[in-house]
């Protein structure tokens, strides 16, 4: 009997509970809302917004305003200074540092004890439950888990309070027994210098029996490449022969899959997507044959959805609860959680592929799109277009960003793509043509604006030098951790900075 088969028994009861997610999500969400409102009554925010008078979803939507980070920032800052019972009962000690807003370099998301246990850790455990159910022959617990994390630092001068990447918060609070199965050692996992961390992780893990990986695809790939360099091996199968699964999230996996499949040749290798963010853990790919994720409905997260075609962050927007969503429609997500986020617009966009069960795919960000000429190009279009262009040309994309050229010296407008290739296409103009045509197939608005080259001319691809995007992140102090490349933008701010460094 293997250690995995013994540990697997601990997941049996939860595996049965998870079956209810397939048919009972709406009722679960009603229970979640009641529980959160009951706890919120003991807070300043709850008293100010009449939580005691909320007896239905309609009451909740009427009495509680829709919030961006800016609306909650003042409350959160008071909490960070040690005030209790502000947005959530008691004192919240942990704050997940996330990418910033228009007005601030970073956001600081409260992470309560309830949020850790009933959202983040529950999501991690459910990943294991689904994986073991789908793979009864697994031996993942017989080896080590390589988990990438960020770093944390003291929060102001408040005793016992820390701020940092969510992954660092999770590692800091993980059960001691779990540390026996995790690599690298804690001091290495929490290093702030990613380049030093990468080197130490590779050296600490290359001689371990690693069976599973967890992390952001881009940063994990960087570590794995270094492991191969140090070991002198061609594939990870030679380094870790028992490696069987990568639990990935944070950014789209599509651009990275070919590179992973190149360095991991084992037919036993599995890839499982999760939707875990600083604000919460929301979805898990429960079926290996279906890329869509199951919305996790019994965590301490109540969901609402804003039709993307009605999205305007400066106005009160029309929203629907879970039972009101339509298949195939893009929505911006709004959440209420046991971390004190009340009707908080998270900034991600999703599209449901089914109801009962409620399954979805991530389509982008409310701010990661190009709509300079009415084309409404979203990240989902970009990812699918690039995947097709790579498939047709044999290229592999490592990183990219795109922005509009509003008018060049010839009064021509176009989209400009800056792409760092892991494997460049033989002919960049062919790649451009395939990408442009595929985007027109995927997006009728883009197709209309491209018609006869009147509004939009043919897109342009600029090839980035090796390491450009990492160098840009490093110059911003954002190398590693939860930091992401802004994929699409109406502004040229980021792409112009990158283009300037590309010439250096």
Short mmCIF file of C-alpha atoms in Angstrom, two decimals:
data_model
loop_
_atom_site.label_atom_id
_atom_site.label_comp_id
_atom_site.label_asym_id
_atom_site.label_seq_id
_atom_site.Cartn_x
_atom_site.Cartn_y
_atom_site.Cartn_z
CA UNK A 1 0.00 0.00 0.00
CA UNK A 2 1.43 3.38 -1.01
CA UNK A 3 1.42 6.53 1.09
CA UNK A 4 -0.79 8.16 -1.55
CA UNK A 5 -3.45 5.46 -1.21
CA UNK A 6 -3.47 5.95 2.55
CA UNK A 7 -3.68 9.75 2.36
CA UNK A 8 -6.24 9.44 -0.42
CA UNK A 9 -8.74 7.99 2.04
CA UNK A 10 -8.84 11.36 3.80
CA UNK A 11 -10.38 12.87 0.67
CA UNK A 12 -13.22 10.36 0.22
CA UNK A 13 -15.88 12.28 2.18
CA UNK A 14 -15.04 15.54 0.40
CA UNK A 15 -15.13 13.80 -2.98
CA UNK A 16 -18.75 12.82 -2.26
CA UNK A 17 -19.57 16.39 -1.16
CA UNK A 18 -18.08 17.77 -4.37
CA UNK A 19 -20.68 15.87 -6.39
CA UNK A 20 -23.23 18.36 -5.04
CA UNK A 21 -21.37 21.14 -6.89
CA UNK A 22 -22.65 19.61 -10.12
CA UNK A 23 -26.35 20.12 -9.35
CA UNK A 24 -26.79 22.26 -6.22
CA UNK A 25 -24.67 25.36 -6.83
CA UNK A 26 -27.51 27.90 -6.60
CA UNK A 27 -28.67 26.68 -3.19
CA UNK A 28 -25.07 26.64 -1.95
CA UNK A 29 -24.68 30.25 -3.01
CA UNK A 30 -27.78 31.29 -1.05
CA UNK A 31 -26.33 29.62 2.05
CA UNK A 32 -22.98 31.35 1.51
CA UNK A 33 -24.62 34.78 1.28
CA UNK A 34 -26.62 34.21 4.49
CA UNK A 35 -23.46 33.12 6.33
CA UNK A 36 -21.41 36.10 5.14
CA UNK A 37 -24.14 38.64 5.97
CA UNK A 38 -24.59 37.15 9.45
CA UNK A 39 -20.86 37.55 10.14
CA UNK A 40 -20.77 41.00 8.52
CA UNK A 41 -23.41 42.35 10.92
CA UNK A 42 -20.66 42.61 13.54
CA UNK A 43 -18.60 45.04 11.44
CA UNK A 44 -18.59 48.78 10.91
CA UNK A 45 -19.28 48.24 7.20
CA UNK A 46 -22.22 45.98 8.00
CA UNK A 47 -23.78 48.46 10.41
CA UNK A 48 -23.33 51.33 7.94
CA UNK A 49 -25.06 49.39 5.18
CA UNK A 50 -27.94 47.85 7.10
CA UNK A 51 -26.83 44.22 7.08
CA UNK A 52 -29.34 43.47 9.83
CA UNK A 53 -32.12 44.31 7.36
CA UNK A 54 -30.86 42.00 4.61
CA UNK A 55 -33.16 39.00 4.22
CA UNK A 56 -32.78 38.26 0.50
CA UNK A 57 -30.46 38.73 -2.43
CA UNK A 58 -32.60 41.65 -3.55
CA UNK A 59 -32.04 43.37 -0.17
CA UNK A 60 -28.31 42.73 -0.48
CA UNK A 61 -28.11 44.21 -3.99
CA UNK A 62 -30.16 47.24 -2.93
CA UNK A 63 -28.34 48.08 0.33
CA UNK A 64 -24.72 47.23 -0.48
CA UNK A 65 -22.91 49.28 -3.15
CA UNK A 66 -20.70 47.85 -5.88
CA UNK A 67 -17.06 48.43 -4.97
CA UNK A 68 -13.74 48.81 -6.71
CA UNK A 69 -10.52 48.79 -4.72
CA UNK A 70 -10.65 52.57 -4.47
CA UNK A 71 -13.96 52.41 -2.55
CA UNK A 72 -12.57 49.90 -0.02
CA UNK A 73 -9.02 51.23 0.18
CA UNK A 74 -9.65 53.54 3.16
CA UNK A 75 -11.20 50.72 5.18
CA UNK A 76 -8.38 48.35 4.28
CA UNK A 77 -5.71 50.85 5.27
CA UNK A 78 -7.32 51.25 8.70
CA UNK A 79 -7.33 47.45 9.05
CA UNK A 80 -3.67 47.34 8.11
CA UNK A 81 -2.99 49.77 10.95
CA UNK A 82 -4.58 47.33 13.40
CA UNK A 83 -8.23 48.41 13.64
CA UNK A 84 -10.73 45.62 14.32
CA UNK A 85 -14.26 44.91 13.06
CA UNK A 86 -13.96 47.20 10.04
CA UNK A 87 -14.76 45.06 6.98
CA UNK A 88 -14.60 41.68 8.76
CA UNK A 89 -15.01 40.71 12.44
CA UNK A 90 -11.84 40.79 14.51
CA UNK A 91 -8.37 41.86 13.42
CA UNK A 92 -7.07 40.71 10.03
CA UNK A 93 -3.32 40.07 10.16
CA UNK A 94 -2.53 39.12 6.56
CA UNK A 95 -2.68 41.20 3.37
CA UNK A 96 -2.05 39.81 -0.09
CA UNK A 97 -0.16 42.27 -2.25
CA UNK A 98 -1.57 42.34 -5.76
CA UNK A 99 -0.98 44.34 -8.94
CA UNK A 100 -1.98 47.96 -8.60
CA UNK A 101 -4.70 50.30 -9.74
CA UNK A 102 -4.59 53.52 -11.74
CA UNK A 103 -3.80 55.44 -8.56
CA UNK A 104 -1.60 52.98 -6.66
CA UNK A 105 1.35 50.71 -7.40
CA UNK A 106 -0.18 47.85 -5.39
CA UNK A 107 -3.44 46.65 -3.92
CA UNK A 108 -3.53 45.08 -0.48
CA UNK A 109 -6.21 42.40 -0.18
CA UNK A 110 -7.22 41.35 3.37
CA UNK A 111 -6.81 37.62 4.06
CA UNK A 112 -8.70 36.61 7.19
CA UNK A 113 -8.33 33.31 9.07
CA UNK A 114 -11.72 32.26 7.68
CA UNK A 115 -10.62 33.22 4.18
CA UNK A 116 -7.47 31.13 4.49
CA UNK A 117 -9.36 28.08 5.70
CA UNK A 118 -12.68 28.31 3.84
CA UNK A 119 -11.43 29.70 0.52
CA UNK A 120 -7.73 29.32 -0.23
CA UNK A 121 -6.82 26.09 1.59
CA UNK A 122 -10.16 24.52 0.71
CA UNK A 123 -9.40 25.16 -2.95
CA UNK A 124 -5.98 23.53 -2.67
CA UNK A 125 -7.45 20.47 -0.95
CA UNK A 126 -10.23 20.17 -3.53
CA UNK A 127 -7.63 20.18 -6.32
CA UNK A 128 -6.13 17.11 -4.68
CA UNK A 129 -9.56 15.53 -4.21
CA UNK A 130 -10.47 15.93 -7.89
CA UNK A 131 -7.05 14.82 -9.09
CA UNK A 132 -7.01 11.65 -6.96
CA UNK A 133 -10.55 10.78 -8.05
CA UNK A 134 -9.57 11.15 -11.72
CA UNK A 135 -6.24 9.35 -11.23
CA UNK A 136 -6.68 6.49 -8.73
CA UNK A 137 -3.23 5.11 -9.61
CA UNK A 138 -1.52 8.35 -8.54
CA UNK A 139 1.52 8.24 -6.27
CA UNK A 140 1.91 11.98 -5.85
CA UNK A 141 2.19 11.87 -2.05
CA UNK A 142 4.96 9.29 -2.24
CA UNK A 143 7.28 12.05 -3.42
CA UNK A 144 7.72 15.78 -2.96
CA UNK A 145 5.62 18.78 -4.02
CA UNK A 146 7.53 21.65 -5.64
CA UNK A 147 5.52 24.75 -4.76
CA UNK A 148 6.59 28.18 -5.96
CA UNK A 149 5.87 31.07 -3.63
CA UNK A 150 6.52 34.78 -3.36
CA UNK A 151 7.74 36.75 -0.37
CA UNK A 152 6.33 38.80 2.50
CA UNK A 153 7.40 41.60 4.80
CA UNK A 154 6.11 43.36 7.94
CA UNK A 155 2.88 45.34 7.54
CA UNK A 156 3.56 48.85 8.85
CA UNK A 157 4.62 48.40 12.49
CA UNK A 158 1.65 46.26 13.51
CA UNK A 159 2.78 43.31 15.61
CA UNK A 160 2.25 39.95 13.95
CA UNK A 161 0.86 41.48 10.75
CA UNK A 162 2.46 40.80 7.37
CA UNK A 163 1.92 41.78 3.74
CA UNK A 164 3.13 39.91 0.67
CA UNK A 165 2.28 37.58 -2.20
CA UNK A 166 -0.66 35.30 -1.50
CA UNK A 167 1.54 32.27 -2.17
CA UNK A 168 3.90 33.42 0.60
CA UNK A 169 0.97 33.80 3.01
CA UNK A 170 -0.18 30.28 2.20
CA UNK A 171 3.31 28.82 2.71
CA UNK A 172 3.76 30.76 5.96
CA UNK A 173 0.52 29.34 7.37
CA UNK A 174 0.70 25.81 5.97
CA UNK A 175 0.35 22.93 8.43
CA UNK A 176 3.78 21.79 9.69
CA UNK A 177 3.11 18.21 8.55
CA UNK A 178 2.59 19.47 4.99
CA UNK A 179 6.09 20.96 5.04
CA UNK A 180 7.46 17.42 5.20
CA UNK A 181 6.22 16.82 1.65
CA UNK A 182 7.03 20.27 0.21
CA UNK A 183 10.19 21.62 -1.43
CA UNK A 184 12.12 23.89 -1.39
CA UNK A 185 12.73 24.69 2.25
CA UNK A 186 10.68 27.53 3.67
CA UNK A 187 13.50 30.07 3.84
CA UNK A 188 14.19 29.55 0.13
CA UNK A 189 10.51 29.62 -0.85
CA UNK A 190 10.05 33.02 0.79
CA UNK A 191 13.12 34.77 -0.67
CA UNK A 192 12.27 38.10 -2.29
CA UNK A 193 15.03 38.07 -4.95
CA UNK A 194 13.61 35.84 -7.68
CA UNK A 195 16.94 35.23 -9.44
CA UNK A 196 18.55 34.01 -6.21
CA UNK A 197 15.41 32.05 -5.36
CA UNK A 198 15.39 30.38 -8.79
CA UNK A 199 18.98 29.24 -8.39
CA UNK A 200 18.47 27.90 -4.87
CA UNK A 201 15.21 26.14 -5.72
CA UNK A 202 16.84 24.39 -8.67
CA UNK A 203 19.79 23.22 -6.57
CA UNK A 204 17.62 22.11 -3.64
CA UNK A 205 15.14 20.15 -5.71
CA UNK A 206 17.09 18.58 -8.58
CA UNK A 207 18.03 15.54 -6.48
CA UNK A 208 14.64 15.13 -4.79
CA UNK A 209 11.81 12.83 -5.90
CA UNK A 210 9.46 15.56 -7.13
CA UNK A 211 6.07 14.16 -8.18
CA UNK A 212 3.98 17.32 -8.53
CA UNK A 213 4.37 21.03 -9.29
CA UNK A 214 2.28 24.05 -8.27
CA UNK A 215 2.73 27.61 -9.47
CA UNK A 216 2.43 30.21 -12.19
CA UNK A 217 3.46 28.71 -15.58
CA UNK A 218 5.93 31.44 -16.54
CA UNK A 219 7.90 31.41 -13.28
CA UNK A 220 7.76 27.63 -12.92
CA UNK A 221 9.15 27.24 -16.44
CA UNK A 222 12.07 29.47 -15.55
CA UNK A 223 12.88 27.24 -12.55
CA UNK A 224 12.53 24.02 -14.57
CA UNK A 225 14.85 25.27 -17.29
CA UNK A 226 17.47 26.00 -14.62
CA UNK A 227 17.01 22.49 -13.18
CA UNK A 228 17.78 21.05 -16.61
CA UNK A 229 20.82 23.31 -17.01
CA UNK A 230 22.28 22.27 -13.66
CA UNK A 231 21.49 18.58 -14.07
CA UNK A 232 22.77 18.36 -17.64
CA UNK A 233 19.64 16.42 -18.60
CA UNK A 234 17.52 16.95 -21.70
CA UNK A 235 14.11 16.34 -20.12
CA UNK A 236 12.61 16.49 -16.65
CA UNK A 237 11.66 12.82 -16.97
CA UNK A 238 15.35 12.08 -16.46
CA UNK A 239 15.55 14.34 -13.39
CA UNK A 240 12.22 13.47 -11.78
CA UNK A 241 11.01 10.16 -13.25
CA UNK A 242 7.91 10.12 -11.02
CA UNK A 243 6.67 13.61 -11.94
CA UNK A 244 2.96 13.31 -12.78
CA UNK A 245 1.06 16.61 -12.47
CA UNK A 246 1.36 20.39 -12.69
CA UNK A 247 -1.32 22.41 -10.87
CA UNK A 248 -1.14 25.76 -12.62
CA UNK A 249 -2.94 29.10 -12.44
CA UNK A 250 -2.45 32.84 -12.44
CA UNK A 251 -2.01 33.26 -16.20
CA UNK A 252 -3.16 31.43 -19.32
CA UNK A 253 -1.34 28.14 -19.88
CA UNK A 254 -1.87 27.97 -23.66
CA UNK A 255 1.31 29.86 -24.70
CA UNK A 256 3.44 27.72 -22.39
CA UNK A 257 2.02 24.24 -23.05
CA UNK A 258 4.34 23.46 -26.03
CA UNK A 259 7.39 24.32 -23.96
CA UNK A 260 6.26 22.13 -21.06
CA UNK A 261 5.53 19.26 -23.42
CA UNK A 262 9.00 19.68 -24.89
CA UNK A 263 10.80 19.31 -21.55
CA UNK A 264 8.35 16.80 -20.00
CA UNK A 265 7.87 13.84 -22.35
CA UNK A 266 6.21 11.38 -19.97
CA UNK A 267 2.79 10.15 -21.18
CA UNK A 268 1.74 10.03 -17.51
CA UNK A 269 2.06 13.82 -17.11
CA UNK A 270 -1.13 15.73 -16.28
CA UNK A 271 -1.94 19.44 -16.29
CA UNK A 272 -4.71 20.81 -14.09
CA UNK A 273 -5.82 24.43 -14.20
CA UNK A 274 -6.98 26.34 -11.14
CA UNK A 275 -8.45 29.80 -10.76
CA UNK A 276 -6.83 31.12 -7.61
CA UNK A 277 -6.19 34.82 -7.10
CA UNK A 278 -5.23 37.12 -4.23
CA UNK A 279 -8.94 37.77 -3.74
CA UNK A 280 -9.98 34.12 -3.56
CA UNK A 281 -10.02 30.62 -5.01
CA UNK A 282 -12.83 30.33 -7.54
CA UNK A 283 -12.51 27.40 -9.94
CA UNK A 284 -10.93 24.01 -10.60
CA UNK A 285 -10.58 21.97 -13.78
CA UNK A 286 -12.37 18.88 -12.50
CA UNK A 287 -12.50 17.01 -15.82
CA UNK A 288 -9.19 16.43 -17.66
CA UNK A 289 -11.06 16.20 -20.97
CA UNK A 290 -12.73 19.60 -20.51
CA UNK A 291 -10.60 22.77 -20.31
CA UNK A 292 -13.45 24.63 -18.55
CA UNK A 293 -13.31 24.93 -14.77
CA UNK A 294 -16.00 24.15 -12.23
CA UNK A 295 -17.13 27.19 -10.24
CA UNK A 296 -16.63 26.32 -6.56
CA UNK A 297 -19.94 27.32 -4.98
CA UNK A 298 -19.66 26.29 -1.32
CA UNK A 299 -16.58 28.30 -0.36
CA UNK A 300 -16.87 31.64 1.48
CA UNK A 301 -17.36 33.43 -1.84
CA UNK A 302 -20.68 34.80 -3.12
CA UNK A 303 -20.62 35.52 -6.84
CA UNK A 304 -22.30 38.15 -8.98
CA UNK A 305 -21.71 38.83 -12.64
CA UNK A 306 -21.70 42.00 -14.77
CA UNK A 307 -22.34 41.61 -18.52
CA UNK A 308 -19.12 42.83 -20.11
CA UNK A 309 -20.94 44.81 -22.78
CA UNK A 310 -22.49 46.87 -19.96
CA UNK A 311 -19.30 47.23 -17.91
CA UNK A 312 -18.36 50.74 -16.77
CA UNK A 313 -16.27 50.92 -13.63
CA UNK A 314 -17.36 54.51 -12.96
CA UNK A 315 -21.08 53.72 -12.76
CA UNK A 316 -23.42 51.39 -10.87
CA UNK A 317 -23.83 48.44 -13.21
CA UNK A 318 -26.49 45.86 -13.93
CA UNK A 319 -25.54 42.58 -12.25
CA UNK A 320 -26.97 39.07 -12.01
CA UNK A 321 -26.44 36.33 -9.41
CA UNK A 322 -25.29 32.88 -10.46
CA UNK A 323 -28.74 31.70 -11.56
CA UNK A 324 -29.00 34.66 -13.96
CA UNK A 325 -25.95 33.95 -16.12
CA UNK A 326 -26.16 32.89 -19.77
CA UNK A 327 -23.92 30.43 -21.57
CA UNK A 328 -21.45 31.99 -24.00
CA UNK A 329 -21.70 35.54 -22.63
CA UNK A 330 -18.71 37.45 -21.25
CA UNK A 331 -19.05 38.63 -17.64
CA UNK A 332 -16.94 40.65 -15.25
CA UNK A 333 -16.86 38.96 -11.84
CA UNK A 334 -17.99 40.61 -8.61
CA UNK A 335 -17.40 38.81 -5.32
CA UNK A 336 -18.28 38.98 -1.63
CA UNK A 337 -15.97 37.00 0.68
CA UNK A 338 -15.09 36.21 4.28
CA UNK A 339 -12.01 38.40 3.86
CA UNK A 340 -14.21 41.50 3.98
CA UNK A 341 -14.57 42.15 0.25
CA UNK A 342 -18.17 43.30 -0.21
CA UNK A 343 -19.50 43.31 -3.80
CA UNK A 344 -15.94 43.76 -5.01
CA UNK A 345 -15.29 43.93 -8.78
CA UNK A 346 -12.28 41.67 -9.17
CA UNK A 347 -11.27 42.71 -12.70
CA UNK A 348 -11.35 39.28 -14.36
CA UNK A 349 -13.75 38.29 -17.12
CA UNK A 350 -15.18 34.82 -17.63
CA UNK A 351 -17.58 33.00 -19.94
CA UNK A 352 -19.80 30.11 -18.84
CA UNK A 353 -19.72 27.00 -21.00
CA UNK A 354 -22.47 25.17 -19.09
CA UNK A 355 -25.01 25.42 -16.26
CA UNK A 356 -25.65 22.58 -13.81
CA UNK A 357 -22.79 22.21 -13.48
CA UNK A 358 -21.64 25.82 -13.71
CA UNK A 359 -18.42 25.61 -15.70
CA UNK A 360 -16.47 28.49 -17.20
CA UNK A 361 -13.31 29.66 -18.91
CA UNK A 362 -11.34 32.81 -18.12
CA UNK A 363 -11.54 35.22 -21.04
CA UNK A 364 -9.37 38.09 -19.79
CA UNK A 365 -9.38 41.20 -17.67
CA UNK A 366 -11.74 44.15 -17.65
CA UNK A 367 -8.69 46.32 -18.32
CA UNK A 368 -6.78 43.89 -20.58
CA UNK A 369 -8.39 44.53 -23.92
CA UNK A 370 -7.95 46.72 -26.97
CA UNK A 371 -10.94 48.80 -27.99
CA UNK A 372 -9.27 51.81 -29.61
CA UNK A 373 -11.33 51.62 -32.79
CA UNK A 374 -14.44 49.69 -31.71
CA UNK A 375 -12.78 46.30 -32.26
CA UNK A 376 -13.25 45.02 -28.66
CA UNK A 377 -10.35 42.54 -28.83
CA UNK A 378 -10.20 40.55 -25.57
CA UNK A 379 -7.51 38.30 -24.14
CA UNK A 380 -9.39 35.14 -25.07
CA UNK A 381 -9.18 36.21 -28.73
CA UNK A 382 -5.46 36.94 -28.36
CA UNK A 383 -4.63 33.59 -26.72
CA UNK A 384 -6.56 31.58 -29.32
CA UNK A 385 -5.13 33.59 -32.19
CA UNK A 386 -1.56 33.12 -31.01
CA UNK A 387 -2.10 29.41 -30.35
CA UNK A 388 -3.34 28.94 -33.92
CA UNK A 389 -0.51 30.98 -35.45
CA UNK A 390 2.01 28.93 -33.48
CA UNK A 391 0.37 25.69 -34.53
CA UNK A 392 0.52 26.70 -38.20
CA UNK A 393 4.11 27.97 -38.17
CA UNK A 394 5.80 25.80 -35.54
CA UNK A 395 6.56 28.86 -33.42
CA UNK A 396 6.43 29.02 -29.62
CA UNK A 397 5.52 32.22 -27.77
CA UNK A 398 7.15 32.94 -24.43
CA UNK A 399 5.73 36.39 -23.58
CA UNK A 400 3.79 39.08 -25.40
CA UNK A 401 1.94 42.36 -25.13
CA UNK A 402 -0.10 44.30 -27.66
CA UNK A 403 -1.40 47.86 -28.01
CA UNK A 404 -2.84 50.09 -30.73
CA UNK A 405 -0.87 52.36 -33.03
CA UNK A 406 -3.38 55.19 -33.28
CA UNK A 407 -1.84 56.82 -36.34
CA UNK A 408 1.60 56.52 -37.85
CA UNK A 409 3.36 58.93 -40.25
CA UNK A 410 1.22 57.55 -43.07
CA UNK A 411 -2.03 58.10 -41.12
CA UNK A 412 -2.43 54.34 -40.72
CA UNK A 413 -3.83 52.64 -37.60
CA UNK A 414 -3.05 49.08 -36.50
CA UNK A 415 -2.41 46.76 -33.58
CA UNK A 416 1.24 46.32 -32.66
CA UNK A 417 2.31 43.06 -31.01
CA UNK A 418 5.62 42.73 -29.17
CA UNK A 419 6.39 39.02 -28.87
CA UNK A 420 9.29 37.18 -27.25
CA UNK A 421 9.50 33.78 -28.91
CA UNK A 422 10.88 30.63 -27.34
CA UNK A 423 10.99 29.37 -30.93
CA UNK A 424 10.52 32.03 -33.62
CA UNK A 425 8.65 31.33 -36.86
CA UNK A 426 10.71 30.98 -40.01
CA UNK A 427 8.90 33.92 -41.58
CA UNK A 428 7.47 36.64 -39.35
CA UNK A 429 5.23 38.06 -42.08
CA UNK A 430 3.51 34.68 -42.48
CA UNK A 431 2.97 34.57 -38.72
CA UNK A 432 1.46 38.07 -38.88
CA UNK A 433 -0.91 37.10 -41.67
CA UNK A 434 -2.12 33.94 -39.93
CA UNK A 435 -2.62 35.76 -36.61
CA UNK A 436 -4.49 38.63 -38.25
CA UNK A 437 -6.83 36.32 -40.18
CA UNK A 438 -7.51 34.17 -37.12
CA UNK A 439 -8.39 37.21 -35.02
CA UNK A 440 -10.88 38.23 -37.68
CA UNK A 441 -12.45 34.77 -37.49
CA UNK A 442 -12.63 34.95 -33.71
CA UNK A 443 -13.93 38.52 -33.37
CA UNK A 444 -16.53 39.98 -35.73
CA UNK A 445 -15.88 43.54 -34.48
CA UNK A 446 -12.18 43.20 -35.30
CA UNK A 447 -13.11 41.72 -38.67
CA UNK A 448 -15.42 44.66 -39.43
CA UNK A 449 -12.77 47.23 -38.53
CA UNK A 450 -10.20 45.38 -40.65
CA UNK A 451 -12.53 45.30 -43.67
CA UNK A 452 -10.72 46.75 -46.71
CA UNK A 453 -8.03 48.16 -44.37
CA UNK A 454 -10.18 51.26 -43.88
CA UNK A 455 -10.31 51.61 -40.09
CA UNK A 456 -7.57 49.17 -39.08
CA UNK A 457 -4.61 48.06 -41.15
CA UNK A 458 -2.83 44.74 -40.92
CA UNK A 459 -1.34 44.06 -37.49
CA UNK A 460 2.41 44.30 -36.90
CA UNK A 461 4.58 41.89 -34.92
CA UNK A 462 7.82 43.17 -33.38
CA UNK A 463 10.18 40.42 -32.24
CA UNK A 464 11.46 41.00 -28.71
CA UNK A 465 15.01 40.17 -27.74
CA UNK A 466 15.58 37.27 -25.35
CA UNK A 467 14.83 38.18 -21.73
CA UNK A 468 13.18 41.52 -22.56
CA UNK A 469 10.02 40.99 -20.52
CA UNK A 470 11.93 39.69 -17.49
CA UNK A 471 14.27 42.69 -17.71
CA UNK A 472 11.26 45.02 -17.84
CA UNK A 473 9.66 43.37 -14.80
CA UNK A 474 12.99 43.55 -12.97
CA UNK A 475 13.26 47.27 -13.71
CA UNK A 476 9.85 47.67 -12.06
CA UNK A 477 10.84 45.58 -9.03
CA UNK A 478 8.23 42.99 -10.09
CA UNK A 479 10.30 39.96 -11.08
CA UNK A 480 8.70 36.76 -9.76
CA UNK A 481 5.80 36.35 -7.36
CA UNK A 482 2.31 37.18 -8.59
CA UNK A 483 3.36 39.79 -11.15
CA UNK A 484 2.08 39.42 -14.70
CA UNK A 485 2.77 40.92 -18.10
CA UNK A 486 -0.07 43.24 -19.22
CA UNK A 487 -1.18 41.38 -22.35
CA UNK A 488 -3.52 43.86 -24.05
CA UNK A 489 -3.95 47.56 -23.43
CA UNK A 490 -5.56 50.59 -25.00
CA UNK A 491 -2.58 52.59 -23.72
CA UNK A 492 0.91 52.49 -25.24
CA UNK A 493 2.62 53.17 -21.92
CA UNK A 494 3.87 49.63 -21.31
CA UNK A 495 4.67 48.67 -24.88
CA UNK A 496 6.63 51.89 -25.49
CA UNK A 497 8.74 51.22 -22.38
CA UNK A 498 9.41 47.69 -23.61
CA UNK A 499 10.22 48.85 -27.13
CA UNK A 500 12.71 51.33 -25.68
CA UNK A 501 14.43 48.52 -23.79
CA UNK A 502 14.30 46.27 -26.86
CA UNK A 503 16.68 48.63 -28.65
CA UNK A 504 19.14 48.75 -25.77
#
